[in-house]
CSV table of C-alpha atoms in Angstrom, one decimal:
chain,number,residue,atom,x,y,z
A,1006,MET,CA,-0.1,0.1,-0.1
A,1007,ILE,CA,2.7,2.6,1.1
A,1008,ALA,CA,4.7,1.6,-2.2
A,1009,ASN,CA,1.5,2.2,-4.3
A,1010,ILE,CA,1.0,5.7,-2.6
A,1011,VAL,CA,4.5,6.7,-3.2
A,1012,GLU,CA,4.3,5.5,-6.9
A,1013,TRP,CA,1.0,7.6,-7.2
A,1014,LEU,CA,2.5,10.7,-5.6
A,1015,THR,CA,5.7,10.6,-7.9
A,1016,SER,CA,3.7,9.8,-11.3
A,1017,SER,CA,3.6,12.9,-13.6
A,1018,ALA,CA,0.1,12.0,-14.6
A,1019,THR,CA,-1.1,12.5,-10.9
A,1020,TRP,CA,0.2,16.1,-11.2
A,1021,SER,CA,-0.8,17.3,-14.5
A,1022,GLY,CA,-3.9,18.3,-16.1
A,1023,ASP,CA,-6.8,20.4,-14.9
A,1024,THR,CA,-7.6,17.8,-12.4
A,1025,GLY,CA,-4.3,16.8,-11.4
A,1026,LEU,CA,-2.6,17.4,-7.9
A,1027,TRP,CA,-1.2,20.9,-8.6
A,1028,ALA,CA,-4.7,22.1,-9.8
A,1029,ARG,CA,-6.4,20.6,-6.7
A,1030,ILE,CA,-3.8,22.1,-4.3
A,1031,VAL,CA,-4.5,25.8,-6.1
A,1032,GLU,CA,-8.2,25.1,-5.6
A,1033,HIS,CA,-7.8,24.0,-2.1
A,1034,LEU,CA,-5.6,27.0,-1.1
A,1035,TRP,CA,-8.1,29.3,-2.9
A,1036,TYR,CA,-11.0,28.1,-0.6
A,1037,SER,CA,-8.9,28.4,2.4
A,1038,LEU,CA,-7.4,31.8,1.8
A,1039,LEU,CA,-10.9,33.3,1.0
A,1040,ALA,CA,-12.3,31.9,4.2
A,1041,VAL,CA,-9.5,33.1,6.4
A,1042,ALA,CA,-9.6,36.5,4.6
A,1043,ILE,CA,-13.5,36.9,5.3
A,1044,ALA,CA,-13.0,35.6,8.8
A,1045,ALA,CA,-10.3,38.0,9.5
A,1046,VAL,CA,-12.2,41.0,8.4
A,1047,ILE,CA,-15.0,40.2,10.6
A,1048,ALA,CA,-13.0,38.7,13.7
A,1049,ILE,CA,-10.1,40.9,14.0
A,1050,PRO,CA,-12.0,44.4,14.5
A,1051,LEU,CA,-14.4,42.6,16.6
A,1052,GLY,CA,-11.7,41.0,18.8
A,1053,LEU,CA,-9.8,44.4,19.1
A,1054,TRP,CA,-13.0,46.1,20.1
A,1055,VAL,CA,-14.0,43.4,22.7
A,1056,GLY,CA,-10.5,43.3,24.2
A,1057,HIS,CA,-10.0,47.0,24.2
A,1058,THR,CA,-13.4,48.1,25.9
A,1059,GLY,CA,-14.1,44.9,27.9
A,1060,ARG,CA,-17.5,44.9,26.6
A,1061,ALA,CA,-19.6,42.0,24.9
A,1062,LYS,CA,-17.1,39.3,26.1
A,1063,TRP,CA,-20.1,36.8,25.6
A,1064,LEU,CA,-19.4,37.2,21.7
A,1065,VAL,CA,-16.1,35.2,22.3
A,1066,SER,CA,-17.9,32.5,24.3
A,1067,LEU,CA,-20.5,32.5,21.5
A,1068,ALA,CA,-18.0,32.0,18.7
A,1069,ASN,CA,-16.1,29.4,20.6
A,1070,SER,CA,-19.3,27.4,21.0
A,1071,LEU,CA,-19.6,27.3,17.3
A,1072,ARG,CA,-16.7,24.8,17.2
A,1073,ALA,CA,-19.2,22.0,18.3
A,1074,VAL,CA,-21.4,22.3,15.3
A,1075,PRO,CA,-20.5,19.4,12.9
A,1076,THR,CA,-19.1,21.0,9.9
A,1077,LEU,CA,-20.4,18.5,7.3
A,1078,GLY,CA,-24.0,18.7,8.7
A,1079,LEU,CA,-23.7,22.5,8.6
A,1080,LEU,CA,-22.5,22.2,5.0
A,1081,PHE,CA,-25.5,20.4,3.9
A,1082,ALA,CA,-28.0,22.6,5.8
A,1083,VAL,CA,-26.4,25.8,4.2
A,1084,ALA,CA,-26.2,24.3,0.8
A,1085,LEU,CA,-29.7,23.1,0.9
A,1086,TRP,CA,-30.8,26.9,2.3
A,1087,LEU,CA,-28.7,28.9,0.1
A,1088,GLY,CA,-28.3,26.6,-3.1
A,1089,PRO,CA,-31.7,27.1,-4.7
A,1090,LYS,CA,-31.4,30.8,-4.4
A,1091,ILE,CA,-28.0,31.2,-6.2
A,1092,SER,CA,-27.1,30.2,-9.7
A,1093,GLY,CA,-24.3,28.8,-11.1
A,1094,ASP,CA,-21.0,27.6,-9.7
A,1095,LEU,CA,-21.6,30.2,-6.8
A,1096,ALA,CA,-24.4,27.9,-5.5
A,1097,PHE,CA,-21.7,25.6,-4.5
A,1098,LEU,CA,-18.9,28.0,-3.7
A,1099,ILE,CA,-20.8,30.4,-1.3
A,1100,PRO,CA,-22.2,27.5,1.1
A,1101,SER,CA,-18.7,26.2,1.4
A,1102,VAL,CA,-16.9,29.4,2.1
A,1103,VAL,CA,-19.7,30.5,4.6
A,1104,VAL,CA,-19.3,27.2,6.7
A,1105,LEU,CA,-15.4,27.6,6.6
A,1106,VAL,CA,-15.9,31.0,7.7
A,1107,ILE,CA,-17.8,30.0,10.7
A,1108,LEU,CA,-15.4,27.4,11.4
A,1109,VAL,CA,-12.2,29.8,11.6
A,1110,ILE,CA,-13.8,32.9,13.3
A,1111,PRO,CA,-13.4,31.3,16.8
A,1112,PRO,CA,-9.7,30.9,16.8
A,1113,ILE,CA,-9.1,34.4,15.3
A,1114,LEU,CA,-11.3,36.2,17.5
A,1115,SER,CA,-10.1,34.3,20.5
A,1116,GLY,CA,-6.5,35.1,19.7
A,1117,VAL,CA,-7.2,38.8,19.2
A,1118,TYR,CA,-9.3,39.1,22.2
A,1119,ALA,CA,-6.8,37.2,24.5
A,1120,GLY,CA,-3.8,39.2,23.1
A,1121,VAL,CA,-5.3,42.6,23.8
A,1122,GLU,CA,-6.8,41.9,27.0
A,1123,ALA,CA,-3.3,40.5,28.2
A,1124,VAL,CA,-1.7,43.9,27.6
A,1125,ASP,CA,-0.3,45.3,31.0
A,1126,PRO,CA,-2.8,48.0,32.0
A,1127,ALA,CA,0.1,50.0,33.3
A,1128,THR,CA,1.1,50.1,29.5
A,1129,ARG,CA,-2.2,51.5,28.5
A,1130,ASP,CA,-1.9,54.0,31.3
A,1131,ALA,CA,1.4,55.2,30.1
A,1132,ALA,CA,0.2,55.6,26.7
A,1133,ARG,CA,-2.7,57.6,27.7
A,1134,GLY,CA,-0.3,59.8,29.8
A,1135,MET,CA,1.8,60.4,26.9
A,1136,GLY,CA,-1.3,61.9,25.2
A,1137,MET,CA,-2.6,58.6,23.1
A,1138,ARG,CA,-6.2,58.4,22.8
A,1139,GLY,CA,-8.7,55.7,21.6
A,1140,MET,CA,-7.3,54.2,18.4
A,1141,GLU,CA,-3.9,55.5,19.0
A,1142,VAL,CA,-3.7,53.0,21.9
A,1143,VAL,CA,-4.9,50.4,20.2
A,1144,ARG,CA,-2.8,50.9,17.0
A,1145,GLN,CA,0.6,51.7,18.8
A,1146,VAL,CA,0.1,49.7,22.0
A,1147,GLU,CA,-2.4,47.1,22.1
A,1148,ILE,CA,-1.9,45.5,18.5
A,1149,PRO,CA,2.0,45.3,18.8
A,1150,ASN,CA,1.9,43.9,22.3
A,1151,ALA,CA,-1.1,41.4,21.3
A,1152,MET,CA,0.9,40.2,17.9
A,1153,PRO,CA,2.0,36.8,19.1
A,1154,LEU,CA,-1.5,35.9,20.1
A,1155,ILE,CA,-3.0,37.2,17.2
A,1156,LEU,CA,-0.6,35.7,14.8
A,1157,SER,CA,-1.1,32.4,16.8
A,1158,GLY,CA,-4.9,32.7,16.1
A,1159,LEU,CA,-4.4,32.9,12.5
A,1160,ARG,CA,-2.0,30.0,12.3
A,1161,SER,CA,-4.7,27.8,14.1
A,1162,ALA,CA,-7.3,29.3,11.7
A,1163,PHE,CA,-5.1,28.1,8.6
A,1164,LEU,CA,-4.5,24.7,10.0
A,1165,GLN,CA,-8.1,24.1,10.8
A,1166,VAL,CA,-9.5,25.5,7.6
A,1167,ILE,CA,-6.9,23.5,5.5
A,1168,ALA,CA,-7.8,20.3,7.0
A,1169,THR,CA,-11.5,21.0,6.9
A,1170,ALA,CA,-11.7,22.4,3.4
A,1171,THR,CA,-12.0,18.9,2.0
A,1172,VAL,CA,-15.7,19.1,2.7
A,1173,ALA,CA,-16.1,21.3,-0.2
A,1174,ALA,CA,-16.0,18.3,-2.4
A,1175,TYR,CA,-19.1,16.6,-0.9
A,1176,ILE,CA,-21.2,19.4,-2.5
A,1177,GLY,CA,-19.5,19.4,-5.9
A,1178,LEU,CA,-16.4,21.4,-5.5
A,1179,GLY,CA,-12.7,20.8,-6.2
A,1180,GLY,CA,-9.7,21.1,-3.9
A,1181,LEU,CA,-7.9,18.0,-2.5
A,1182,GLY,CA,-11.3,16.7,-1.1
A,1183,ARG,CA,-11.9,15.2,-4.4
A,1184,TYR,CA,-9.4,12.5,-3.9
A,1185,LEU,CA,-11.0,11.6,-0.8
A,1186,VAL,CA,-14.7,11.7,-1.9
A,1187,ASP,CA,-14.0,10.1,-5.5
A,1188,GLY,CA,-11.3,7.7,-4.1
A,1189,ILE,CA,-13.9,6.2,-1.4
A,1190,LYS,CA,-16.9,6.2,-4.0
A,1191,THR,CA,-14.8,4.2,-6.7
A,1192,GLY,CA,-12.7,2.1,-4.2
A,1193,ASP,CA,-9.4,3.9,-5.1
A,1194,TYR,CA,-7.9,3.9,-1.7
A,1195,VAL,CA,-4.6,4.7,-3.1
A,1196,SER,CA,-5.5,8.2,-4.3
A,1197,THR,CA,-7.8,8.5,-1.1
A,1198,ALA,CA,-4.7,7.9,1.3
A,1199,GLY,CA,-2.4,10.0,-1.1
A,1200,GLY,CA,-4.7,13.0,-1.0
A,1201,ALA,CA,-5.1,12.8,2.7
A,1202,LEU,CA,-1.4,12.7,3.1
A,1203,VAL,CA,-1.0,15.9,0.7
A,1204,VAL,CA,-3.6,17.7,2.8
A,1205,SER,CA,-1.4,17.1,6.1
A,1206,LEU,CA,1.7,18.1,4.4
A,1207,LEU,CA,0.1,21.2,3.1
A,1208,ALA,CA,-1.4,22.2,6.3
A,1209,LEU,CA,2.2,21.6,7.9
A,1210,LEU,CA,3.9,23.7,5.1
A,1211,VAL,CA,1.4,26.7,5.5
A,1212,ASP,CA,1.9,26.6,9.4
A,1213,GLY,CA,5.8,26.5,9.1
A,1214,ILE,CA,5.6,29.5,6.6
A,1215,LEU,CA,3.3,31.4,9.0
A,1216,ALA,CA,5.6,30.4,11.8
A,1217,LEU,CA,8.5,32.2,10.1
A,1218,VAL,CA,6.4,35.1,9.5
A,1219,GLN,CA,5.5,35.4,13.1
A,1220,ARG,CA,9.3,35.1,14.0
A,1221,LEU,CA,10.0,38.1,11.7
A,1222,VAL,CA,7.2,40.2,12.5
A,1223,VAL,CA,7.0,39.8,16.3
A,1224,SER,CA,9.4,41.8,18.5
A,1225,PRO,CA,11.9,39.3,20.4
A,1226,GLY,CA,11.0,41.2,23.3
A,1227,LEU,CA,7.3,39.8,23.4
A,1228,THR,CA,8.5,36.1,22.8
A,1229,GLY,CA,11.1,35.7,25.5
A,1230,GLY,CA,13.7,35.3,22.9
A,1231,ARG,CA,17.5,35.5,23.7
A,1232,SER,CA,18.0,39.1,22.6
A,1233,GLY,CA,14.6,40.1,24.5
A,1234,ARG,CA,15.9,38.5,27.6
A,1235,SER,CA,19.2,40.1,27.3
A,1236,ARG,CA,17.7,43.6,26.7
A,1237,ARG,CA,15.2,43.1,29.7
A,1238,GLY,CA,18.2,41.8,31.9
A,1239,ARG,CA,20.3,44.9,30.8
A,1240,ARG,CA,17.4,47.2,31.8
A,1241,ASN,CA,16.8,45.4,35.1
A,1242,ALA,CA,20.5,45.8,35.9
A,1243,GLU,CA,20.5,49.4,35.0
A,1244,VAL,CA,17.5,50.1,37.2
A,1245,ALA,CA,18.9,47.9,40.3
A,1246,ASN,CA,22.3,49.6,39.9
A,1247,SER,CA,20.7,53.1,40.0
A,1248,SER,CA,18.9,52.3,43.1
A,1249,ALA,CA,21.7,50.5,45.0
A,1250,PRO,CA,23.5,52.5,47.7
A,1251,ALA,CA,26.5,54.2,46.7
A,1252,GLY,CA,29.8,52.1,46.6
A,1253,MET,CA,27.6,48.8,46.4
A,1254,SER,CA,27.0,46.9,43.2
A,1255,ALA,CA,23.3,45.7,42.6
A,1256,ASP,CA,24.1,42.0,43.0
A,1257,GLY,CA,25.1,42.3,46.6
A,1258,GLY,CA,28.9,42.0,45.7
A,1259,GLY,CA,31.8,43.9,47.3
A,1260,VAL,CA,32.3,47.6,47.7
A,1261,VAL,CA,33.2,49.3,44.4
A,1262,SER,CA,36.2,51.5,45.1
A,1263,ASP,CA,36.0,55.1,44.0
A,1264,ALA,CA,39.9,55.2,44.0
A,1265,THR,CA,41.4,55.1,40.7
């Protein structure tokens, strides 16, 4: 079985054509990117507002409760409701995207809200003391400090949507889910297993790229990186030394002689 899967994956016929593996990967990524983009437009501003104001926290709990909804059952329900009202290929695309958006809103919303709420209140007070107001505090203080959790929420959303976008094939769309649906229907378990493997590898690849982006975007001081720790250590030492008694080092060591 493993040898057959390897042969299927390395065959040029598997990758070529309008229904080949390259075309299915592009379709799969298109569905995933579209769903995450729409969900981000909804969830990021909402998470910033809830985290900044502390109001309507129940929205985060409500969104998280949507994780318990069966994705395939919701897809069929939305398709039966919206499908007859829409013509053409959109009758299949819109229900799938709606379901995927519902799936990925919770991790994005939770990440943004948790990141903003975790910002030290003293940092906000200092920003307001410098004359910042409203959206200035959000843009210049809360978003930069919340960036690790915001990007973690986006990474979680991408992992979930890439793994779940296979359900789009159940209502006639393309993507890597075609190998699972068609393979099971025809008894071609080699392509079924191969398609599932490609979905897993694609999710890991995208997560790895986003992890690299997160490492480049987020300040080392927020991630506890080596440079961030060293800078904090230097600042703490400077503060401690400035408050230590004259002639005494901050680490409690011996007396520092003033003699030259």
